Amino acid sequence: MLLVTLNGAMRQRLFHLLWKQNWGTRMSSTSRIMRPDDANIVGNVHGGTILKMIEEAGCIIGTRHCNTQSGDRCLAALARVERTDFLHPMFIGEVAHVSAEITYTSKHSVEVQVNVLAENIVTGAKKVTNKATLWYVPISLQNVDKIIEVPPIEYSSPEREEAGKKRYEAQKLERLEDKVRNGEIIMSVSLPEPFTVVCSQSSLIHLVGPSDCTLHGFVHGGVTMKLMDEVAGIVAARHCKTNIVTASVDAINFHRKIKKGCVITVSGRMTFTSNKSMEIEVFVDADPLVEAEKGKYRAVTAFFTYISLDKENKPLPVPPLKVSNAQLMYSDVGILMKI
């Protein structure tokens, strides 16, 4: 009623004040329709897609709230996610409505409660799919090592504030216990000898989704070749520690089709080096998840040639590949087979 009786300018000013003090800084919502890239082969939206939307909503509201005060501008950085249950599946074509609300603030942290609602825009049916609690700390944009103080919020009752404080203390204790249990120091391991096959060999694992495939449900050749080139590039970069570029690709043999839903492992290893180039063997193995009885199989093989470049994009000498006698024999066989 108050907003109706005020004139236009006063109503706009009051609305802006209320939004800044409460609605806009403590609550936010986003919506997005779920597409094939967001889901698995049967149409269920990936959990990772939903978790990403949850974190984005939390980051938006946390950053917005922490920048309502004067001083350093900051960005809310995720510190902890409490247990998150997936209550119902979400499907392609449904609209995900993600709402976030700040429910507690300490001196240096913000608690954000996020709810996810899935809406079937054809039938109008709605269901809650996720509820999550996230904790953020505001990091200064000028100094990433500086944590900004959080503006306090107003609570609807002392009981709500006390409950929030208990949740804060509980998560703080759990984080400390986890830190003590797991430690912060990664134990050193013996590294392979530099410039050996083992030192630079690399692999990449990829789940084949709908966007990777043709209308018949098989992987586009271009998708496979892109992944193969990425792995070959990693192998070359690990060997040289310089900028590297693809120089050529020998015949790529597609031995068997790769079906939607397969997990593919793309592996690469250095097989030969000259003064100015590197040869890398890359192979793709496919593992059908749904039709596991068919077993894993080798789908594609190829050899990539890379060169090493300096900062002016001029060729650099390539460090010689160190190989054992067994590897040398294997390499000689490979060269003869290619001849």
Tab-separated table of C-alpha atoms in Angstrom, residues 17 21 25 33 43 48 61 81 142 174 201 217 227 282 289 296:
chain	number	residue	atom	x	y	z
A	17	LEU	CA	16.789	1.592	-0.992
A	21	GLN	CA	19.510	-2.985	1.944
A	25	THR	CA	22.078	-7.917	-1.708
A	33	ILE	CA	16.991	-23.976	-19.939
A	43	GLY	CA	18.784	-36.888	-21.049
A	48	GLY	CA	28.388	-31.134	-12.413
A	61	ILE	CA	25.073	-12.935	-4.237
A	81	VAL	CA	30.283	-26.685	0.224
A	142	GLN	CA	43.924	-5.456	-5.421
A	174	GLU	CA	35.282	-29.536	10.354
A	201	GLN	CA	53.734	-39.491	-21.987
A	217	GLY	CA	25.107	-41.211	-32.615
A	227	LEU	CA	41.511	-34.445	-28.683
A	282	VAL	CA	48.661	-41.119	-30.336
A	289	LEU	CA	29.753	-47.857	-20.497
A	296	LYS	CA	37.353	-51.833	-24.457
